[in-house]
Amino acid sequence: MNLIKTGMLLAALTALFLTVGFLLGGVAGALIALVIAIGMNAYAYWNSDKLALQAHGARPVTQASAPELVNMVQDLAREADLPMPAVYVIDNPQPNAFATGRSPDKAAVAATTGLMQMLTREELAGVMAHELAHIKNRDTLIMTISATVAGAISMLAQFGMFFRSGRNNAMGMIGMLLAVFLAPMAAGLIQMLISRTREYSADRLGGEICGNPLWLAAALGKISGMSQRVEMDSAERNPASAHLFIVNPLSGARMDSLFSTHPKAENRITELKKQAAAMDRFAQLADERKWGPPTVSRSRKSGN
């Protein structure tokens, strides 16, 4: 269901982009918009990981420099049946993390020093499993494309403001106004909906990868509030990358509204607790199928 919803949102974003081009320049404008979209997505496909890592000052680490983190990611990647991603550390006190890369073979995960200092080993494993889930679901590519198209729509809208002409627009002044003022808002909304959809999916798969959704739930409970109190300068300078992180790195972003890039932490924790309960119930049923229901003697023995 999440995959279908994401596909529909991406289709809506692409349709909006072409519509903006049509409103600003008719059929020729739509064709120009299509060429721009292809070019920007091609650039983002090959360079998004490098740009994201550089923007936040991430430095690569190895088993020699960060053995606990690298070994943890290696174990989780093996559990997720993924190639070992490159591992980076961001020297920042805000507890946060993100994944990037155009494919599982070209992926990277990054964690802040604040995250590694604040969380227990189990909680950190939950967070890194969440990031590996993004890689396995290819969310890093999906989010890069959505951010690129949304940015291109805003660029086209600004272009329309500088080169506005009622005679040349497909729908005259009304079409130009719609393209300039409403399209960027709609594009941002669609991009945020895509991000929120993928976060819930990554939470669920991350809980499966690490084996205990409650580890991730506990981590979210700790870092969601702290991320709003500790500022990340690199995120404030590059707000378009906020959707990459496990929690919103921008200050003042607490509302679980349509214009939030992340679902509210409390809602995510609730879903993870439901998943943990379902996994426990499944394990109990599997045990009963293997050994039969617990007998009185077995119950007493287990209680001694």
Short mmCIF file of C-alpha atoms in Angstrom, two decimals:
data_model
loop_
_atom_site.label_atom_id
_atom_site.label_comp_id
_atom_site.label_asym_id
_atom_site.label_seq_id
_atom_site.Cartn_x
_atom_site.Cartn_y
_atom_site.Cartn_z
CA MET A 1 0.00 0.00 0.00
CA ASN A 2 2.83 2.41 0.86
CA LEU A 3 4.50 1.64 -2.48
CA ILE A 4 1.28 2.36 -4.38
CA LYS A 5 0.72 5.56 -2.44
CA THR A 6 4.29 6.71 -3.11
CA GLY A 7 3.92 5.97 -6.82
CA MET A 8 0.72 7.98 -6.98
CA LEU A 9 2.33 10.93 -5.18
CA LEU A 10 5.34 10.87 -7.50
CA ALA A 11 3.00 10.77 -10.49
CA ALA A 12 1.09 13.74 -9.07
CA LEU A 13 4.35 15.66 -8.59
CA THR A 14 5.43 14.96 -12.18
CA ALA A 15 2.00 15.94 -13.52
CA LEU A 16 2.14 19.17 -11.53
CA PHE A 17 5.56 19.93 -12.96
CA LEU A 18 4.35 19.47 -16.53
CA THR A 19 1.22 21.50 -15.78
CA VAL A 20 3.32 24.41 -14.52
CA GLY A 21 5.33 24.31 -17.72
CA PHE A 22 2.12 24.27 -19.77
CA LEU A 23 0.58 27.17 -17.87
CA LEU A 24 3.69 29.27 -18.30
CA GLY A 25 4.45 28.45 -21.93
CA GLY A 26 1.88 26.15 -23.49
CA VAL A 27 3.01 22.92 -25.14
CA ALA A 28 6.50 24.32 -25.64
CA GLY A 29 6.67 25.18 -21.95
CA ALA A 30 5.62 21.66 -20.96
CA LEU A 31 8.32 20.17 -23.20
CA ILE A 32 10.95 22.50 -21.75
CA ALA A 33 9.81 21.53 -18.26
CA LEU A 34 10.14 17.84 -19.17
CA VAL A 35 13.70 18.33 -20.43
CA ILE A 36 14.62 20.24 -17.27
CA ALA A 37 13.12 17.50 -15.08
CA ILE A 38 15.07 14.77 -16.89
CA GLY A 39 18.30 16.74 -16.63
CA MET A 40 17.88 17.58 -12.94
CA ASN A 41 16.92 14.03 -12.02
CA ALA A 42 19.90 12.65 -13.94
CA TYR A 43 22.21 15.00 -12.05
CA ALA A 44 20.57 14.15 -8.73
CA TYR A 45 20.78 10.41 -9.49
CA TRP A 46 24.56 10.52 -9.84
CA ASN A 47 25.42 13.17 -7.26
CA SER A 48 22.75 13.28 -4.53
CA ASP A 49 24.75 11.16 -2.07
CA LYS A 50 27.90 13.26 -2.39
CA LEU A 51 25.95 16.51 -2.11
CA ALA A 52 24.08 15.40 1.02
CA LEU A 53 27.19 14.15 2.79
CA GLN A 54 29.19 17.25 1.92
CA ALA A 55 26.39 19.57 2.96
CA HIS A 56 26.46 18.17 6.50
CA GLY A 57 30.21 17.80 6.83
CA ALA A 58 30.05 14.02 7.12
CA ARG A 59 33.40 12.22 7.40
CA PRO A 60 33.93 8.56 6.46
CA VAL A 61 34.83 6.12 9.23
CA THR A 62 36.23 2.59 9.21
CA GLN A 63 36.50 -0.33 11.60
CA ALA A 64 39.73 1.20 12.86
CA SER A 65 38.27 4.64 13.62
CA ALA A 66 34.72 3.67 14.70
CA PRO A 67 34.65 -0.10 15.24
CA GLU A 68 31.39 -0.32 17.21
CA LEU A 69 29.35 1.67 14.69
CA VAL A 70 30.86 0.03 11.60
CA ASN A 71 30.52 -3.50 12.99
CA MET A 72 26.91 -2.79 13.97
CA VAL A 73 26.03 -1.55 10.48
CA GLN A 74 27.80 -4.56 8.97
CA ASP A 75 25.76 -6.99 11.09
CA LEU A 76 22.49 -5.21 10.34
CA ALA A 77 23.25 -5.02 6.61
CA ARG A 78 23.86 -8.77 6.61
CA GLU A 79 20.53 -9.29 8.39
CA ALA A 80 18.80 -7.07 5.82
CA ASP A 81 20.52 -8.88 2.92
CA LEU A 82 22.13 -5.63 1.77
CA PRO A 83 25.64 -4.76 0.58
CA MET A 84 27.70 -3.04 3.24
CA PRO A 85 27.08 0.73 2.88
CA ALA A 86 29.71 3.37 3.47
CA VAL A 87 29.55 4.68 7.04
CA TYR A 88 29.92 8.35 7.95
CA VAL A 89 29.91 10.39 11.14
CA ILE A 90 28.71 13.99 11.48
CA ASP A 91 30.36 15.97 14.26
CA ASN A 92 27.24 17.55 15.70
CA PRO A 93 25.61 17.28 19.16
CA GLN A 94 22.09 16.91 17.73
CA PRO A 95 21.06 13.22 17.81
CA ASN A 96 20.14 12.31 14.24
CA ALA A 97 20.99 10.10 11.27
CA PHE A 98 20.24 9.69 7.57
CA ALA A 99 20.84 7.41 4.59
CA THR A 100 21.64 8.41 1.04
CA GLY A 101 22.71 6.87 -2.27
CA ARG A 102 21.17 6.04 -5.61
CA SER A 103 21.04 2.27 -5.00
CA PRO A 104 21.87 -0.34 -2.35
CA ASP A 105 25.26 -0.84 -4.05
CA LYS A 106 26.06 2.89 -3.82
CA ALA A 107 24.58 3.72 -0.43
CA ALA A 108 25.84 5.43 2.70
CA VAL A 109 24.58 5.90 6.23
CA ALA A 110 25.53 8.78 8.50
CA ALA A 111 25.07 9.26 12.23
CA THR A 112 25.82 12.30 14.36
CA THR A 113 28.15 12.15 17.33
CA GLY A 114 25.22 13.30 19.47
CA LEU A 115 23.24 10.22 18.43
CA MET A 116 26.04 7.82 19.31
CA GLN A 117 26.60 9.46 22.69
CA MET A 118 22.93 9.58 23.71
CA LEU A 119 21.63 6.13 22.76
CA THR A 120 22.26 2.66 24.12
CA ARG A 121 23.69 0.06 21.77
CA GLU A 122 20.23 -1.44 21.20
CA GLU A 123 18.64 1.95 20.48
CA LEU A 124 21.44 2.87 18.08
CA ALA A 125 20.92 -0.47 16.31
CA GLY A 126 17.23 0.42 15.90
CA VAL A 127 18.11 3.76 14.30
CA MET A 128 20.68 2.29 11.93
CA ALA A 129 18.24 -0.49 10.99
CA HIS A 130 15.73 2.24 10.09
CA GLU A 131 18.30 3.86 7.80
CA LEU A 132 19.13 0.54 6.17
CA ALA A 133 15.39 0.05 5.61
CA HIS A 134 15.37 3.29 3.61
CA ILE A 135 18.16 1.86 1.47
CA LYS A 136 16.42 -1.50 0.99
CA ASN A 137 13.18 0.28 0.02
CA ARG A 138 15.15 2.57 -2.33
CA ASP A 139 13.67 5.55 -0.52
CA THR A 140 16.90 7.48 -0.94
CA LEU A 141 16.35 7.59 -4.71
CA ILE A 142 12.62 8.29 -4.38
CA MET A 143 13.21 11.19 -1.98
CA THR A 144 15.97 12.61 -4.16
CA ILE A 145 13.69 12.60 -7.20
CA SER A 146 10.80 14.18 -5.28
CA ALA A 147 13.04 16.89 -3.85
CA THR A 148 14.53 17.60 -7.28
CA VAL A 149 11.15 17.86 -9.03
CA ALA A 150 9.74 20.01 -6.24
CA GLY A 151 12.74 22.30 -6.51
CA ALA A 152 12.34 22.46 -10.29
CA ILE A 153 8.71 23.51 -9.90
CA SER A 154 9.74 26.37 -7.64
CA MET A 155 12.42 27.34 -10.15
CA LEU A 156 9.89 27.37 -12.98
CA ALA A 157 7.55 29.48 -10.87
CA GLN A 158 10.28 32.03 -10.25
CA PHE A 159 11.06 31.98 -13.96
CA GLY A 160 7.41 32.80 -14.62
CA MET A 161 7.55 35.82 -12.34
CA PHE A 162 10.45 37.31 -14.28
CA PHE A 163 9.10 36.48 -17.72
CA ARG A 164 5.37 36.86 -17.17
CA SER A 165 3.28 37.75 -20.17
CA GLY A 166 -0.46 37.25 -20.41
CA ARG A 167 -0.32 36.80 -24.16
CA ASN A 168 2.13 33.91 -24.08
CA ASN A 169 0.72 31.95 -21.15
CA ALA A 170 -1.60 29.09 -22.02
CA MET A 171 -4.28 30.39 -19.65
CA GLY A 172 -3.30 34.05 -19.51
CA MET A 173 -2.75 35.87 -16.25
CA ILE A 174 -4.80 33.38 -14.19
CA GLY A 175 -2.64 30.47 -15.33
CA MET A 176 0.52 32.43 -14.58
CA LEU A 177 -0.67 33.29 -11.07
CA LEU A 178 -1.60 29.67 -10.37
CA ALA A 179 1.80 28.50 -11.56
CA VAL A 180 3.74 31.14 -9.65
CA PHE A 181 1.99 31.08 -6.28
CA LEU A 182 0.08 27.81 -5.84
CA ALA A 183 2.27 25.28 -7.65
CA PRO A 184 5.30 25.55 -5.31
CA MET A 185 3.02 25.11 -2.29
CA ALA A 186 1.40 22.05 -3.85
CA ALA A 187 4.80 20.61 -4.79
CA GLY A 188 6.09 21.04 -1.25
CA LEU A 189 2.98 19.39 0.14
CA ILE A 190 3.32 16.37 -2.16
CA GLN A 191 7.02 16.03 -1.33
CA MET A 192 6.23 16.05 2.39
CA LEU A 193 3.50 13.45 1.96
CA ILE A 194 5.97 11.18 0.16
CA SER A 195 8.48 11.63 2.98
CA ARG A 196 5.93 10.85 5.70
CA THR A 197 4.73 7.74 3.86
CA ARG A 198 8.26 6.37 3.56
CA GLU A 199 9.08 7.03 7.25
CA TYR A 200 6.35 4.71 8.51
CA SER A 201 7.46 2.02 6.06
CA ALA A 202 11.11 2.35 7.11
CA ASP A 203 10.13 2.17 10.78
CA ARG A 204 8.35 -1.12 10.23
CA LEU A 205 11.11 -2.71 8.14
CA GLY A 206 13.75 -1.34 10.51
CA GLY A 207 11.99 -3.07 13.41
CA GLU A 208 12.17 -6.34 11.48
CA ILE A 209 15.85 -5.88 10.60
CA CYS A 210 17.03 -5.23 14.15
CA GLY A 211 14.62 -7.83 15.55
CA ASN A 212 12.98 -5.58 18.15
CA PRO A 213 10.82 -2.57 17.14
CA LEU A 214 10.92 -1.34 20.73
CA TRP A 215 14.61 -0.45 20.32
CA LEU A 216 13.69 2.04 17.60
CA ALA A 217 10.67 3.24 19.57
CA ALA A 218 12.88 4.00 22.58
CA ALA A 219 15.38 5.82 20.36
CA LEU A 220 12.67 7.97 18.80
CA GLY A 221 11.39 8.86 22.25
CA LYS A 222 14.83 10.13 23.23
CA ILE A 223 15.92 11.96 20.09
CA SER A 224 12.66 13.54 18.88
CA GLY A 225 12.57 16.16 21.63
CA MET A 226 16.32 16.70 21.79
CA SER A 227 16.57 17.37 18.05
CA GLN A 228 14.38 20.44 18.52
CA ARG A 229 16.48 21.80 21.39
CA VAL A 230 19.91 21.28 19.81
CA GLU A 231 20.39 23.16 16.55
CA MET A 232 22.12 21.62 13.55
CA ASP A 233 23.67 24.47 11.58
CA SER A 234 24.17 22.43 8.41
CA ALA A 235 20.47 21.50 8.33
CA GLU A 236 19.39 25.09 8.89
CA ARG A 237 21.56 26.10 5.93
CA ASN A 238 20.16 23.26 3.79
CA PRO A 239 16.50 22.84 4.81
CA ALA A 240 15.72 20.92 1.60
CA SER A 241 17.66 17.97 3.05
CA ALA A 242 15.55 17.78 6.22
CA HIS A 243 13.47 14.89 4.88
CA LEU A 244 16.56 12.66 4.77
CA PHE A 245 16.96 12.49 8.56
CA ILE A 246 15.22 10.06 10.88
CA VAL A 247 13.69 13.01 12.77
CA ASN A 248 13.27 16.56 11.52
CA PRO A 249 16.57 18.36 12.18
CA LEU A 250 15.09 21.85 11.82
CA SER A 251 14.27 23.91 14.89
CA GLY A 252 10.60 24.57 15.61
CA ALA A 253 9.31 21.66 13.47
CA ARG A 254 7.01 19.85 15.92
CA MET A 255 3.55 19.81 14.37
CA ASP A 256 2.22 16.61 12.83
CA SER A 257 0.58 18.52 10.01
CA LEU A 258 0.45 18.15 6.26
CA PHE A 259 3.42 20.50 6.02
CA SER A 260 5.69 18.42 8.27
CA THR A 261 8.36 16.30 6.60
CA HIS A 262 8.10 13.66 9.33
CA PRO A 263 5.20 12.03 11.17
CA LYS A 264 4.86 12.94 14.82
CA ALA A 265 7.22 10.84 16.96
CA GLU A 266 4.39 9.74 19.26
CA ASN A 267 2.49 8.30 16.30
CA ARG A 268 5.55 6.43 15.06
CA ILE A 269 6.22 5.03 18.54
CA THR A 270 2.62 3.83 18.79
CA GLU A 271 2.93 1.97 15.48
CA LEU A 272 6.22 0.41 16.54
CA LYS A 273 4.68 -0.82 19.80
CA LYS A 274 1.85 -2.39 17.81
CA GLN A 275 4.41 -4.09 15.59
CA ALA A 276 6.31 -5.41 18.61
CA ALA A 277 3.11 -6.84 20.10
CA ALA A 278 2.25 -8.51 16.79
CA MET A 279 5.74 -10.01 16.54
CA ASP A 280 5.49 -11.34 20.10
CA ARG A 281 2.11 -12.88 19.34
CA PHE A 282 3.44 -14.47 16.16
CA ALA A 283 6.40 -15.94 18.07
CA GLN A 284 4.04 -17.30 20.73
CA LEU A 285 1.82 -18.97 18.12
CA ALA A 286 4.87 -20.46 16.39
CA ASP A 287 6.09 -21.84 19.70
CA GLU A 288 2.70 -23.37 20.44
CA ARG A 289 2.61 -25.00 17.02
CA LYS A 290 6.03 -26.50 17.69
CA TRP A 291 5.61 -27.59 21.31
CA GLY A 292 1.86 -27.42 21.89
CA PRO A 293 0.05 -25.14 24.37
CA PRO A 294 1.73 -24.78 27.77
CA THR A 295 0.59 -27.40 30.29
CA VAL A 296 0.15 -26.93 34.01
CA SER A 297 3.41 -28.74 34.75
CA ARG A 298 5.31 -26.69 32.17
CA SER A 299 3.84 -23.44 33.53
CA ARG A 300 4.84 -24.33 37.06
CA LYS A 301 8.30 -25.29 35.95
CA SER A 302 8.77 -22.00 34.15
CA GLY A 303 7.65 -20.13 37.24
CA ASN A 304 10.15 -21.85 39.58
#
